[in-house]
Every structure is written in structure tokens, then in C-alpha cells.
Amino acid sequence: MELKLPLIAAIDVGSNYIQMIIAELNPEGQVKILEDVIQPTSIGRDTFTMGRIDRKTIQETCEILKGFSQLLKDYRVKDYHAVGTSGIREAENREYVLELIRLKTKIEVEIINSAQERFFMYRALRSRLPGPLLAEQTTLIVNLASGGVETSIYEKGALIFTEYLKIGSLRLRETLADLEAKSINFPAVMEEFIDSKTSLLKRFLQDIKFTNFIMIGNEVRTVANLCGEDQRIEVEDFTKLYEKLLIMTDDQITRTYGLVKNQADTFLPTVITLHCFLKLTHARQIYVPDISLKNGLIHDLADGLIESPQSKDSLNDMISSVWYIANRFGADRRHAEQVEKLALSLFDQTGKIHGLGHQERLYLQVAAILHAVGYFISFTDHQEHAYRIIRHRNIMGLSARDLILIANIVRYNTQESPSHQDENYEGLMDRDKIVVSKLAALLKLAEALDVSHKNKVEKVEVHRKGEQLIFTMYSWQDPFLEEWTFQNCSSLFEEVTGMQVIVKRKGLSL
């Protein structure tokens, strides 16, 4: 008898469109789309011009989402993920908007940051791309949304660089609206503006030889369709379109290409932005996969039910982006890798003691990789500097709350223990305080095992004996310093677990 999996849905309350897909899964984790609906919205236009979402737009949004809510009921969907992006995220009245949506539609919308948005988009990308495209070649990926542009580089299958700029297609249009009325050559002004915002990025990218250029986003799909292509755009065809648009008015563009208003507003900025990034590559084709944020959301939901190879690739993307930050701040990679390995080993072996899950394991992994980034600022109070660095990073797939927890874990990777006198700790919810304390305790122990930065400890085995936990270190060299430091750093672990820590060591022989 075939396993019957529940239907799932994803809702993207975007800046230019509100979209939803409803899908079913088969036991192999493949997604079959049952419904795919899209409605235009003025959310982004309101936010990017006025800083707030207008009452009329809120009403229209609620009406659209009421229709989506009815579809969810018709299909009996219980598992869904609804998100809002920059249009709601940057609105001064976002809390009121979310509350009205919740009351009128019964849909809970989560505001995600640009790093989370990137994670979901790349999860969708992984489901569509030919494997060798990322695994074997240097690839530039530009995710053009209404509010911003996310630029990433893959090299030999690993994500090695990522940056977010607030020059999305709709934001550009609204930002430069005054200039449009005054300029006789608005496309040239827009391109110059984009070049000014990407000048530092270009300095970094100009020496890299990209084999592939991937462009993703709803607006980019419109460009691909007008070039008569599905998944790929020939650079020659795109160049002809670009040069043609430079001498056309907005009205001419709208009539010639049969665009509706939402498409017309973002079409020219999309083409010019695409051209600016295309100049950085040697690609002869632009790969334009038919994906959007909602596809990434639906695949992420599916991964929660059935693990797929792509879900592991997405996790690897996230960890690659963390290593990019660590390298940027001069971390000792060999030491950080050793602390990461030992921290995860301790976490896995003490699972029945601490009772934490997969998400908390990820927090510990990220904290272990980034635990020493504060030294880049100063050797004095380096943990405070690390806290601020992590707290204000955009790390792929991690929410603001996730970053606060990870920053606090690193903050307490010292002789100091979490205290209610510390406002950063006191401001956490009670459950989050427990998570931070347990993971900080494990990170302290893991770093103690490589305090000499000599990778002396090959492995650690943990065994329980009554109310004692016996940690046995296996080492090729004398780990006297590591043993002494481990014992001195064990008090927080003993306090949060209620167990007594016993340290032993065994030598390894050839």
C-alpha cells in the first residue's frame, strides 16, 4: 500500500505579486503542483515610496489571501508556509499589516530576511539545475527581486561568495521616479545609478572568469519569454532586446510587448540590471530556470517530510556561506574545523542529556565555525566583537532570531557564564536561554579540546555512569593542556545538565 502524504502549500506575499502553490508529494519526495496562483499587489510600491503600506493595499492583500485561505480549505491543506519579503519587511506598519492578515484570513505570515529568501531560492534552484552546472564550473548567480539583488558565486559546487544590494527592479523604479521625469535619457541614468551601487562588487568580481551566468526572479522570466526562450537566453538575442529598449518610451514598451502594469513597471530596470551583471561574465548564454521563492518554500516543506539529496546540498550551501564569513574575518580554519568536528561529536553523543534537536545542532555548528571571528577586530573582548559581527550578518537560511541565539552562544564561549545581569541574555525568551546555555557549554568544551591549536585530540568518547559523564580523549600527543582546560571549562555544562564531568585520556599508537 502506497504511503499517502499530506498536501502542502507555500505562499509568497511579495512586493509586486502575491503567489501560492499547492502540491502533493510522492514517497520519493517528488513534488507535483496542483494549484499555482498569482495576483499583482502594490505592497512594494507603497513601501518603497512612502515607507508604509496604504490602507487600500492592505484591504486588497487581505482579500487576495482570503481567496488563498479558501483554496487551502478546499484542498484540506494543513501544512503551509507563508512568508513576506522586503515589501512588508521594510514597511513601518508591518506589525499592523501582519495582524490584520491574521485576523481576516487566518493565515500566519512570517517575515523573512534576505538571507532566508536566498536559502529558499537556492533550494528551488538545486531542484532544477543540471548537476554539473554548479559542481564543475564557476557560476555567477543573480537573484533579481522587486526589492533587492542577491549575487552569489559557486565554484566547484561550493558557495564561496554572496552579497545583497538594495537595487531591486521595483525599488529602482520608485527611487528614480523623480529623475525619470527630468531626464531625456532615463535608461542611461538608471544604468549609471546601478553601476554606482555595484562598483565595489564589480572590483571583486572582475578578475573571476565565470563560465555560467544564472539569473532568477519573476521579472527575469518575462525577459526570457520575450526573447523567445524558455530556460536559456542567448546573449546575442538579449543584447538586441536591450539596445531596442534604450530608444523606446514606457508606453511603447508596454504596447509593443503586451505588458500589464506590474510587468511594465519592472521590465526596463530588470533588463538594465541584467545587462550590468552580464558585462562581468564571459557567458554566451543566460540560464533562466523557471523557479521562484514559492518553489523553494514548497521544496523546503517537502524536505521536512522526506529528506532528499537536494536538502543536503542546501545545508552545504548554508555552511559554505558561514565559512565565507569566517575566512573574511581571518579565522584560523584548521582550528575552527577541529572545534566544529569536536562540538558536533559532543552534541551527538550527549543527545539524551541535553534533549536538543537538529536546528540547535545547526546553531552549534555555525557558532563553532565563527567562534573566533572577533579576533579580527581586537584580541581584547574578542567575544563581544564576535557577538556583534554575527548579530549583524546576513547568513543564508538563518532568521534574525537564529542569529541572536548563535551570537549569544559565541558570546559565552569564555570563562564567563550566562547571567541575568547581561541584557543580551536577559532579553531572550526562557526557552532560548536554555538553548544558549546548553550550546555555549558544549562549545566551551569543544574549544578546550583544541586550546593549543595543535589538533592533538583525535576523538572524544562519552559514556554515562550514573550521574557522571566520562569524557575520554584519544590523542597522538600529550593533551595535558587540553585536559586541564576542559576540566576548568566544565562547570557550565555540569550546571545545565546536572551531571558530573569526569575527564580521562588515552594515547593512540601506530
Short mmCIF file of C-alpha atoms in Angstrom, two decimals:
data_model
loop_
_atom_site.label_atom_id
_atom_site.label_comp_id
_atom_site.label_asym_id
_atom_site.label_seq_id
_atom_site.Cartn_x
_atom_site.Cartn_y
_atom_site.Cartn_z
CA MET A 1 0.00 0.00 0.00
CA GLU A 2 1.49 3.37 -1.08
CA LEU A 3 2.15 5.89 1.67
CA LYS A 4 -0.32 8.78 1.50
CA LEU A 5 1.44 12.05 2.26
CA PRO A 6 -0.40 15.26 3.22
CA LEU A 7 -0.79 18.11 0.75
CA ILE A 8 1.43 21.14 1.36
CA ALA A 9 1.30 24.79 0.28
CA ALA A 10 3.59 27.79 0.01
CA ILE A 11 2.54 31.45 -0.03
CA ASP A 12 4.79 34.34 -1.02
CA VAL A 13 3.46 37.78 -0.08
CA GLY A 14 5.91 39.67 -2.28
CA SER A 15 6.49 43.27 -3.23
CA ASN A 16 4.98 43.02 -6.70
CA TYR A 17 2.97 39.77 -6.58
CA ILE A 18 1.20 37.56 -4.06
CA GLN A 19 1.59 33.90 -5.04
CA MET A 20 0.63 30.45 -3.81
CA ILE A 21 1.25 26.88 -4.87
CA ILE A 22 -0.43 23.76 -3.50
CA ALA A 23 1.38 20.49 -4.07
CA GLU A 24 1.35 16.81 -3.30
CA LEU A 25 4.35 14.57 -2.62
CA ASN A 26 5.08 11.03 -3.61
CA PRO A 27 7.08 8.71 -1.31
CA GLU A 28 10.27 9.55 -3.28
CA GLY A 29 9.91 13.22 -2.34
CA GLN A 30 8.94 14.43 -5.81
CA VAL A 31 6.64 17.45 -5.87
CA LYS A 32 3.54 17.63 -8.09
CA ILE A 33 1.94 21.09 -8.37
CA LEU A 34 -1.86 21.03 -8.08
CA GLU A 35 -2.53 24.78 -7.94
CA ASP A 36 -0.33 27.74 -8.92
CA VAL A 37 -1.97 31.13 -8.44
CA ILE A 38 -0.59 34.66 -8.69
CA GLN A 39 -2.09 38.12 -8.09
CA PRO A 40 -0.49 41.57 -8.50
CA THR A 41 -0.02 43.80 -5.46
CA SER A 42 1.06 47.36 -4.66
CA ILE A 43 2.84 46.41 -1.42
CA GLY A 44 6.32 47.19 -2.77
CA ARG A 45 5.27 50.41 -4.47
CA ASP A 46 3.78 51.69 -1.20
CA THR A 47 6.75 50.71 0.94
CA PHE A 48 9.48 51.91 -1.41
CA THR A 49 7.82 55.32 -1.95
CA MET A 50 6.01 56.08 1.35
CA GLY A 51 7.68 53.74 3.83
CA ARG A 52 4.26 52.32 4.81
CA ILE A 53 1.64 50.09 3.22
CA ASP A 54 -1.52 52.01 2.34
CA ARG A 55 -4.87 51.02 3.88
CA LYS A 56 -6.33 50.23 0.45
CA THR A 57 -3.39 47.94 -0.36
CA ILE A 58 -3.84 46.17 2.98
CA GLN A 59 -7.51 45.57 2.19
CA GLU A 60 -6.65 44.24 -1.28
CA THR A 61 -3.97 41.98 0.21
CA CYS A 62 -6.42 40.55 2.74
CA GLU A 63 -8.98 39.87 0.00
CA ILE A 64 -6.40 38.01 -2.08
CA LEU A 65 -5.28 35.97 0.92
CA LYS A 66 -8.91 35.19 1.83
CA GLY A 67 -9.17 33.53 -1.56
CA PHE A 68 -5.95 31.62 -0.91
CA SER A 69 -7.25 30.58 2.51
CA GLN A 70 -10.39 29.17 0.90
CA LEU A 71 -8.28 27.14 -1.53
CA LEU A 72 -6.33 25.73 1.40
CA LYS A 73 -9.62 24.66 2.99
CA ASP A 74 -10.91 23.18 -0.27
CA TYR A 75 -7.78 21.03 -0.60
CA ARG A 76 -7.68 20.35 3.17
CA VAL A 77 -4.14 21.63 3.42
CA LYS A 78 -2.83 21.92 6.97
CA ASP A 79 0.91 22.25 6.35
CA TYR A 80 1.75 25.56 4.72
CA HIS A 81 4.46 28.20 4.92
CA ALA A 82 3.53 31.82 4.21
CA VAL A 83 6.27 34.44 4.04
CA GLY A 84 6.61 38.16 3.44
CA THR A 85 9.70 39.72 1.85
CA SER A 86 11.14 43.24 1.54
CA GLY A 87 7.82 44.95 0.73
CA ILE A 88 6.39 44.06 4.14
CA ARG A 89 9.74 43.69 5.94
CA GLU A 90 10.69 47.34 5.37
CA ALA A 91 7.23 48.83 5.98
CA GLU A 92 6.93 50.94 9.15
CA ASN A 93 3.46 49.50 9.79
CA ARG A 94 4.39 45.85 9.13
CA GLU A 95 3.16 44.62 12.54
CA TYR A 96 -0.32 46.08 11.89
CA VAL A 97 -0.38 44.57 8.40
CA LEU A 98 0.52 41.10 9.66
CA GLU A 99 -2.07 41.28 12.44
CA LEU A 100 -4.83 42.33 10.03
CA ILE A 101 -3.89 39.48 7.68
CA ARG A 102 -4.01 37.04 10.57
CA LEU A 103 -7.38 38.24 11.83
CA LYS A 104 -9.08 38.50 8.43
CA THR A 105 -7.62 35.45 6.66
CA LYS A 106 -6.36 33.12 9.43
CA ILE A 107 -3.03 32.96 7.58
CA GLU A 108 0.13 33.47 9.64
CA VAL A 109 2.75 35.27 7.55
CA GLU A 110 6.40 35.06 8.60
CA ILE A 111 8.70 37.94 7.67
CA ILE A 112 11.92 36.51 6.29
CA ASN A 113 15.20 38.35 5.76
CA SER A 114 17.22 38.42 2.54
CA ALA A 115 19.44 35.55 3.71
CA GLN A 116 16.45 33.28 4.30
CA GLU A 117 14.99 34.32 0.96
CA ARG A 118 18.30 33.36 -0.67
CA PHE A 119 18.23 29.95 1.01
CA PHE A 120 14.76 29.16 -0.32
CA MET A 121 15.58 30.41 -3.82
CA TYR A 122 18.70 28.27 -4.00
CA ARG A 123 16.78 25.30 -2.68
CA ALA A 124 14.46 25.71 -5.67
CA LEU A 125 17.46 26.20 -7.94
CA ARG A 126 19.01 22.94 -6.78
CA SER A 127 15.84 21.10 -7.79
CA ARG A 128 16.03 22.40 -11.38
CA LEU A 129 19.69 22.76 -12.31
CA PRO A 130 21.69 20.11 -14.14
CA GLY A 131 24.16 18.76 -11.54
CA PRO A 132 27.41 19.60 -13.39
CA LEU A 133 26.45 23.26 -13.82
CA LEU A 134 27.33 24.06 -10.21
CA ALA A 135 29.60 21.12 -9.46
CA GLU A 136 32.18 21.60 -12.20
CA GLN A 137 32.18 25.24 -13.27
CA THR A 138 32.44 28.77 -11.89
CA THR A 139 28.95 30.22 -11.87
CA LEU A 140 27.57 33.68 -11.17
CA ILE A 141 24.01 33.66 -9.85
CA VAL A 142 21.98 36.86 -9.68
CA ASN A 143 18.62 36.72 -7.93
CA LEU A 144 16.72 39.83 -9.02
CA ALA A 145 13.69 40.57 -6.86
CA SER A 146 11.48 43.64 -6.58
CA GLY A 147 13.33 44.94 -3.52
CA GLY A 148 16.91 43.81 -3.97
CA VAL A 149 19.56 41.86 -5.86
CA GLU A 150 21.37 38.87 -4.37
CA THR A 151 24.68 37.99 -6.03
CA SER A 152 26.38 34.65 -5.38
CA ILE A 153 29.32 32.69 -6.74
CA TYR A 154 29.59 28.92 -6.90
CA GLU A 155 32.98 27.34 -7.53
CA LYS A 156 33.33 23.56 -7.84
CA GLY A 157 29.93 23.04 -6.24
CA ALA A 158 30.58 25.24 -3.20
CA LEU A 159 29.05 28.63 -2.45
CA ILE A 160 32.09 30.90 -1.96
CA PHE A 161 30.59 34.40 -2.06
CA THR A 162 27.26 36.13 -1.55
CA GLU A 163 26.17 39.75 -1.25
CA TYR A 164 22.81 41.58 -1.12
CA LEU A 165 22.18 45.03 -2.62
CA LYS A 166 19.00 47.10 -2.34
CA ILE A 167 18.62 47.72 -6.08
CA GLY A 168 15.63 45.54 -6.90
CA SER A 169 13.67 46.29 -10.06
CA LEU A 170 10.63 47.92 -8.41
CA ARG A 171 12.76 49.74 -5.82
CA LEU A 172 14.88 51.19 -8.64
CA ARG A 173 11.78 52.43 -10.44
CA GLU A 174 10.39 54.13 -7.37
CA THR A 175 13.75 55.51 -6.20
CA LEU A 176 14.48 57.13 -9.55
CA ALA A 177 10.91 58.30 -10.29
CA ASP A 178 11.83 62.00 -9.97
CA LEU A 179 14.78 61.62 -12.34
CA GLU A 180 12.65 59.83 -14.92
CA ALA A 181 10.53 62.92 -15.45
CA LYS A 182 13.58 65.19 -15.79
CA SER A 183 15.93 63.07 -17.86
CA ILE A 184 15.92 62.82 -21.65
CA ASN A 185 17.84 59.53 -21.47
CA PHE A 186 16.43 57.76 -18.42
CA PRO A 187 17.79 54.25 -19.28
CA ALA A 188 21.34 55.66 -19.31
CA VAL A 189 20.75 57.36 -15.95
CA MET A 190 19.39 54.13 -14.49
CA GLU A 191 22.38 52.12 -15.73
CA GLU A 192 24.77 54.69 -14.30
CA PHE A 193 22.94 54.51 -10.95
CA ILE A 194 23.18 50.69 -10.90
CA ASP A 195 26.88 50.87 -11.81
CA SER A 196 27.47 53.27 -8.89
CA LYS A 197 25.75 50.90 -6.45
CA THR A 198 27.69 47.86 -7.70
CA SER A 199 31.14 49.46 -8.11
CA LEU A 200 32.72 47.76 -5.09
CA LEU A 201 31.11 44.45 -6.02
CA LYS A 202 32.48 44.72 -9.55
CA ARG A 203 36.02 45.17 -8.26
CA PHE A 204 35.69 41.84 -6.51
CA LEU A 205 34.05 40.06 -9.46
CA GLN A 206 36.06 41.47 -12.37
CA ASP A 207 39.02 39.08 -12.02
CA ILE A 208 36.88 35.94 -11.83
CA LYS A 209 36.26 34.09 -15.07
CA PHE A 210 32.64 32.93 -14.97
CA THR A 211 31.63 30.08 -17.22
CA ASN A 212 27.94 30.31 -16.41
CA PHE A 213 25.55 33.15 -15.69
CA ILE A 214 22.26 32.27 -13.97
CA MET A 215 19.53 34.87 -13.48
CA ILE A 216 16.49 34.10 -11.34
CA GLY A 217 13.35 36.04 -10.41
CA ASN A 218 9.81 36.60 -11.68
CA GLU A 219 10.77 39.64 -13.76
CA VAL A 220 13.60 37.74 -15.46
CA ARG A 221 11.12 35.16 -16.69
CA THR A 222 9.32 37.92 -18.59
CA VAL A 223 12.59 38.81 -20.35
CA ALA A 224 13.19 35.16 -21.27
CA ASN A 225 9.69 34.85 -22.73
CA LEU A 226 10.14 37.99 -24.87
CA CYS A 227 13.45 36.63 -26.16
CA GLY A 228 11.52 33.57 -27.32
CA GLU A 229 13.38 31.28 -24.94
CA ASP A 230 12.31 29.02 -22.10
CA GLN A 231 15.28 28.15 -19.86
CA ARG A 232 18.12 29.91 -21.70
CA ILE A 233 18.63 33.30 -23.32
CA GLU A 234 21.25 33.72 -26.00
CA VAL A 235 23.38 36.78 -25.22
CA GLU A 236 23.02 37.96 -28.81
CA ASP A 237 19.21 37.91 -28.54
CA PHE A 238 19.28 39.67 -25.19
CA THR A 239 21.65 42.37 -26.49
CA LYS A 240 19.25 43.12 -29.35
CA LEU A 241 16.37 43.48 -26.87
CA TYR A 242 18.46 45.71 -24.59
CA GLU A 243 19.51 48.04 -27.42
CA LYS A 244 15.94 48.27 -28.69
CA LEU A 245 14.57 49.22 -25.27
CA LEU A 246 17.07 52.06 -24.88
CA ILE A 247 15.28 54.12 -27.54
CA MET A 248 11.70 53.27 -26.55
CA THR A 249 9.34 55.08 -24.19
CA ASP A 250 7.46 53.28 -21.42
CA ASP A 251 4.22 53.45 -23.42
CA GLN A 252 5.95 51.99 -26.47
CA ILE A 253 7.44 49.18 -24.37
CA THR A 254 4.05 48.38 -22.83
CA ARG A 255 2.21 48.33 -26.18
CA THR A 256 4.93 46.55 -28.14
CA TYR A 257 5.35 43.69 -25.69
CA GLY A 258 1.81 43.50 -24.31
CA LEU A 259 2.82 44.03 -20.70
CA VAL A 260 0.44 44.60 -17.81
CA LYS A 261 1.20 47.45 -15.40
CA ASN A 262 3.14 45.43 -12.80
CA GLN A 263 5.30 43.92 -15.52
CA ALA A 264 5.80 47.27 -17.29
CA ASP A 265 6.99 48.97 -14.07
CA THR A 266 9.82 46.48 -13.56
CA PHE A 267 10.67 45.45 -17.12
CA LEU A 268 13.20 48.18 -18.02
CA PRO A 269 15.01 48.05 -14.63
CA THR A 270 15.21 44.26 -14.96
CA VAL A 271 16.78 44.40 -18.42
CA ILE A 272 19.28 47.12 -17.47
CA THR A 273 20.29 45.33 -14.25
CA LEU A 274 20.72 42.09 -16.17
CA HIS A 275 22.93 43.90 -18.70
CA CYS A 276 25.10 45.42 -15.93
CA PHE A 277 25.86 41.98 -14.49
CA LEU A 278 26.20 40.29 -17.87
CA LYS A 279 29.14 42.60 -18.64
CA LEU A 280 31.06 40.89 -15.81
CA THR A 281 30.92 37.43 -17.38
CA HIS A 282 32.21 35.63 -20.45
CA ALA A 283 29.00 33.65 -20.76
CA ARG A 284 27.35 33.24 -24.16
CA GLN A 285 24.05 32.20 -22.60
CA ILE A 286 21.99 33.30 -19.63
CA TYR A 287 20.39 30.37 -17.84
CA VAL A 288 16.91 31.33 -16.58
CA PRO A 289 15.34 28.43 -14.64
CA ASP A 290 11.59 28.65 -14.12
CA ILE A 291 11.66 29.00 -10.33
CA SER A 292 10.52 31.46 -7.71
CA LEU A 293 10.53 31.83 -3.93
CA LYS A 294 7.34 29.79 -3.60
CA ASN A 295 9.08 26.81 -5.27
CA GLY A 296 11.84 26.95 -2.70
CA LEU A 297 9.31 27.16 0.13
CA ILE A 298 7.42 24.12 -1.13
CA HIS A 299 10.62 22.06 -1.51
CA ASP A 300 11.71 23.07 1.99
CA LEU A 301 8.37 21.89 3.36
CA ALA A 302 8.80 18.64 1.43
CA ASP A 303 12.28 18.18 2.92
CA GLY A 304 10.70 18.28 6.37
CA LEU A 305 8.62 15.25 5.43
CA ILE A 306 11.02 13.31 3.20
CA GLU A 307 14.77 14.02 3.11
CA SER A 308 16.16 14.49 -0.39
CA PRO A 309 19.70 14.85 -1.81
CA GLN A 310 18.88 18.49 -2.63
CA SER A 311 18.15 19.23 1.03
CA LYS A 312 21.70 18.16 1.91
CA ASP A 313 23.02 20.39 -0.87
CA SER A 314 21.05 23.32 0.58
CA LEU A 315 22.56 22.72 4.02
CA ASN A 316 26.00 22.61 2.40
CA ASP A 317 25.25 25.96 0.74
CA MET A 318 24.43 27.43 4.14
CA ILE A 319 27.59 26.12 5.76
CA SER A 320 29.67 27.32 2.78
CA SER A 321 28.30 30.83 3.32
CA VAL A 322 29.28 30.60 7.01
CA TRP A 323 32.83 29.62 6.06
CA TYR A 324 32.92 32.58 3.68
CA ILE A 325 32.27 34.87 6.66
CA ALA A 326 34.85 33.06 8.81
CA ASN A 327 37.50 33.41 6.10
CA ARG A 328 36.58 37.06 5.56
CA PHE A 329 37.33 37.74 9.23
CA GLY A 330 40.62 35.86 9.20
CA ALA A 331 39.58 32.78 11.20
CA ASP A 332 42.15 30.03 11.79
CA ARG A 333 40.44 27.49 9.53
CA ARG A 334 42.31 24.43 10.84
CA HIS A 335 41.36 25.28 14.44
CA ALA A 336 37.77 26.18 13.54
CA GLU A 337 37.33 22.88 11.68
CA GLN A 338 38.65 20.98 14.71
CA VAL A 339 36.31 22.82 17.10
CA GLU A 340 33.41 22.22 14.70
CA LYS A 341 34.16 18.48 14.49
CA LEU A 342 34.52 18.06 18.25
CA ALA A 343 31.48 20.22 19.10
CA LEU A 344 29.21 18.17 16.83
CA SER A 345 30.64 14.93 18.19
CA LEU A 346 29.91 16.04 21.76
CA PHE A 347 26.42 17.19 20.77
CA ASP A 348 25.60 13.85 19.13
CA GLN A 349 26.96 11.75 22.00
CA THR A 350 25.15 13.72 24.71
CA GLY A 351 21.79 13.98 22.90
CA LYS A 352 19.86 12.14 25.61
CA ILE A 353 21.29 14.51 28.20
CA HIS A 354 20.66 17.89 26.54
CA GLY A 355 17.48 16.95 24.61
CA LEU A 356 18.10 19.38 21.74
CA GLY A 357 17.31 18.76 18.06
CA HIS A 358 18.55 19.30 14.51
CA GLN A 359 18.05 23.07 14.46
CA GLU A 360 20.05 23.51 17.67
CA ARG A 361 22.78 21.28 16.22
CA LEU A 362 22.99 23.70 13.30
CA TYR A 363 23.30 26.64 15.72
CA LEU A 364 26.24 24.91 17.39
CA GLN A 365 27.91 24.16 14.06
CA VAL A 366 27.66 27.79 12.92
CA ALA A 367 28.86 29.04 16.33
CA ALA A 368 31.85 26.68 16.23
CA ILE A 369 32.91 27.92 12.78
CA LEU A 370 32.53 31.59 13.74
CA HIS A 371 33.61 31.46 17.39
CA ALA A 372 36.90 33.30 16.81
CA VAL A 373 35.90 35.97 14.24
CA GLY A 374 36.09 38.66 16.93
CA TYR A 375 39.90 38.45 16.95
CA PHE A 376 39.80 40.25 13.60
CA ILE A 377 38.69 43.39 15.50
CA SER A 378 40.70 43.03 18.69
CA PHE A 379 42.27 40.42 20.96
CA THR A 380 40.67 42.25 23.87
CA ASP A 381 36.98 41.39 24.39
CA HIS A 382 37.04 39.35 21.17
CA GLN A 383 33.85 37.50 22.16
CA GLU A 384 31.97 40.81 22.37
CA HIS A 385 33.22 41.69 18.90
CA ALA A 386 32.24 38.22 17.63
CA TYR A 387 28.76 38.75 19.08
CA ARG A 388 28.31 41.98 17.12
CA ILE A 389 29.73 40.54 13.91
CA ILE A 390 27.39 37.54 13.96
CA ARG A 391 24.40 39.52 15.18
CA HIS A 392 24.56 41.84 12.18
CA ARG A 393 25.43 39.34 9.45
CA ASN A 394 23.08 38.01 6.80
CA ILE A 395 23.74 34.27 6.95
CA MET A 396 21.95 32.19 4.34
CA GLY A 397 18.87 30.45 5.72
CA LEU A 398 19.06 31.95 9.23
CA SER A 399 16.46 34.29 10.73
CA ALA A 400 17.13 37.27 12.98
CA ARG A 401 16.25 35.11 15.99
CA ASP A 402 18.64 32.38 14.85
CA LEU A 403 21.46 34.92 14.60
CA ILE A 404 20.73 36.31 18.06
CA LEU A 405 20.96 32.82 19.55
CA ILE A 406 24.19 31.96 17.70
CA ALA A 407 25.75 35.30 18.66
CA ASN A 408 24.94 34.64 22.33
CA ILE A 409 26.37 31.11 22.15
CA VAL A 410 29.66 32.56 20.92
CA ARG A 411 29.43 35.43 23.42
CA TYR A 412 29.56 32.93 26.31
CA ASN A 413 32.37 30.83 24.88
CA THR A 414 34.63 32.20 27.64
CA GLN A 415 35.18 31.66 31.32
CA GLU A 416 32.07 33.78 31.84
CA SER A 417 28.67 32.09 32.14
CA PRO A 418 25.28 33.43 31.00
CA SER A 419 23.90 35.91 33.50
CA HIS A 420 20.66 37.80 34.01
CA GLN A 421 22.83 40.86 34.56
CA ASP A 422 23.65 40.74 30.84
CA GLU A 423 20.90 42.48 28.88
CA ASN A 424 21.62 40.41 25.74
CA TYR A 425 20.87 37.22 27.70
CA GLU A 426 18.06 38.68 29.84
CA GLY A 427 16.21 39.76 26.69
CA LEU A 428 15.90 36.17 25.46
CA MET A 429 12.79 34.04 26.00
CA ASP A 430 13.20 31.41 28.73
CA ARG A 431 13.40 28.54 26.24
CA ASP A 432 16.05 30.38 24.22
CA LYS A 433 18.09 30.99 27.38
CA ILE A 434 18.25 27.24 27.93
CA VAL A 435 19.30 26.61 24.33
CA VAL A 436 22.04 29.26 24.51
CA SER A 437 23.36 27.94 27.83
CA LYS A 438 23.48 24.30 26.74
CA LEU A 439 25.14 25.04 23.42
CA ALA A 440 27.58 27.53 24.94
CA ALA A 441 28.55 24.83 27.44
CA LEU A 442 29.25 22.37 24.61
CA LEU A 443 31.20 24.97 22.62
CA LYS A 444 33.36 25.74 25.67
CA LEU A 445 34.25 22.04 25.98
CA ALA A 446 34.95 21.67 22.25
CA GLU A 447 37.29 24.66 22.15
CA ALA A 448 39.05 23.46 25.31
CA LEU A 449 39.89 20.25 23.44
CA ASP A 450 41.93 22.31 20.95
CA VAL A 451 43.12 25.11 23.21
CA SER A 452 46.69 24.63 21.91
CA HIS A 453 45.51 24.92 18.26
CA LYS A 454 47.57 21.80 17.54
CA ASN A 455 44.75 19.33 16.78
CA LYS A 456 46.08 16.97 19.44
CA VAL A 457 42.73 15.31 20.20
CA GLU A 458 41.72 12.83 17.51
CA LYS A 459 38.35 11.99 19.05
CA VAL A 460 36.34 12.01 22.26
CA GLU A 461 34.12 9.25 23.56
CA VAL A 462 31.37 9.99 26.10
CA HIS A 463 29.94 7.37 28.45
CA ARG A 464 27.42 7.74 31.24
CA LYS A 465 27.92 6.15 34.63
CA GLY A 466 25.09 7.03 36.96
CA GLU A 467 25.15 10.80 37.41
CA GLN A 468 28.61 11.06 35.89
CA LEU A 469 29.60 11.67 32.28
CA ILE A 470 33.02 10.30 31.44
CA PHE A 471 34.81 12.07 28.57
CA THR A 472 37.72 10.05 27.21
CA MET A 473 40.15 11.92 24.94
CA TYR A 474 42.16 9.98 22.37
CA SER A 475 45.32 11.74 21.30
CA TRP A 476 48.61 11.16 19.45
CA GLN A 477 50.33 13.76 21.63
CA ASP A 478 50.24 14.65 25.31
CA PRO A 479 46.95 16.56 25.79
CA PHE A 480 47.78 17.79 29.29
CA LEU A 481 46.81 21.41 28.50
CA GLU A 482 43.59 20.32 26.79
CA GLU A 483 42.65 18.08 29.74
CA TRP A 484 43.29 20.84 32.27
CA THR A 485 41.34 23.43 30.24
CA PHE A 486 38.46 21.01 29.64
CA GLN A 487 38.11 20.40 33.39
CA ASN A 488 38.18 24.14 34.13
CA CYS A 489 35.52 24.84 31.48
CA SER A 490 33.11 22.12 32.54
CA SER A 491 31.20 23.97 35.27
CA LEU A 492 28.53 25.43 32.96
CA PHE A 493 27.96 22.04 31.34
CA GLU A 494 27.59 20.43 34.78
CA GLU A 495 25.15 23.14 35.85
CA VAL A 496 22.85 22.93 32.80
CA THR A 497 22.85 19.12 32.61
CA GLY A 498 23.03 18.20 36.31
CA MET A 499 25.83 15.73 35.53
CA GLN A 500 29.33 15.50 36.95
CA VAL A 501 32.10 15.68 34.33
CA ILE A 502 35.00 13.23 34.54
CA VAL A 503 37.92 13.58 32.10
CA LYS A 504 40.17 10.72 31.03
CA ARG A 505 42.72 10.37 28.27
CA LYS A 506 44.12 7.56 26.21
CA GLY A 507 47.05 7.60 23.85
CA LEU A 508 46.85 6.39 20.28
CA SER A 509 49.51 4.14 18.86
CA LEU A 510 50.56 3.39 15.30
#
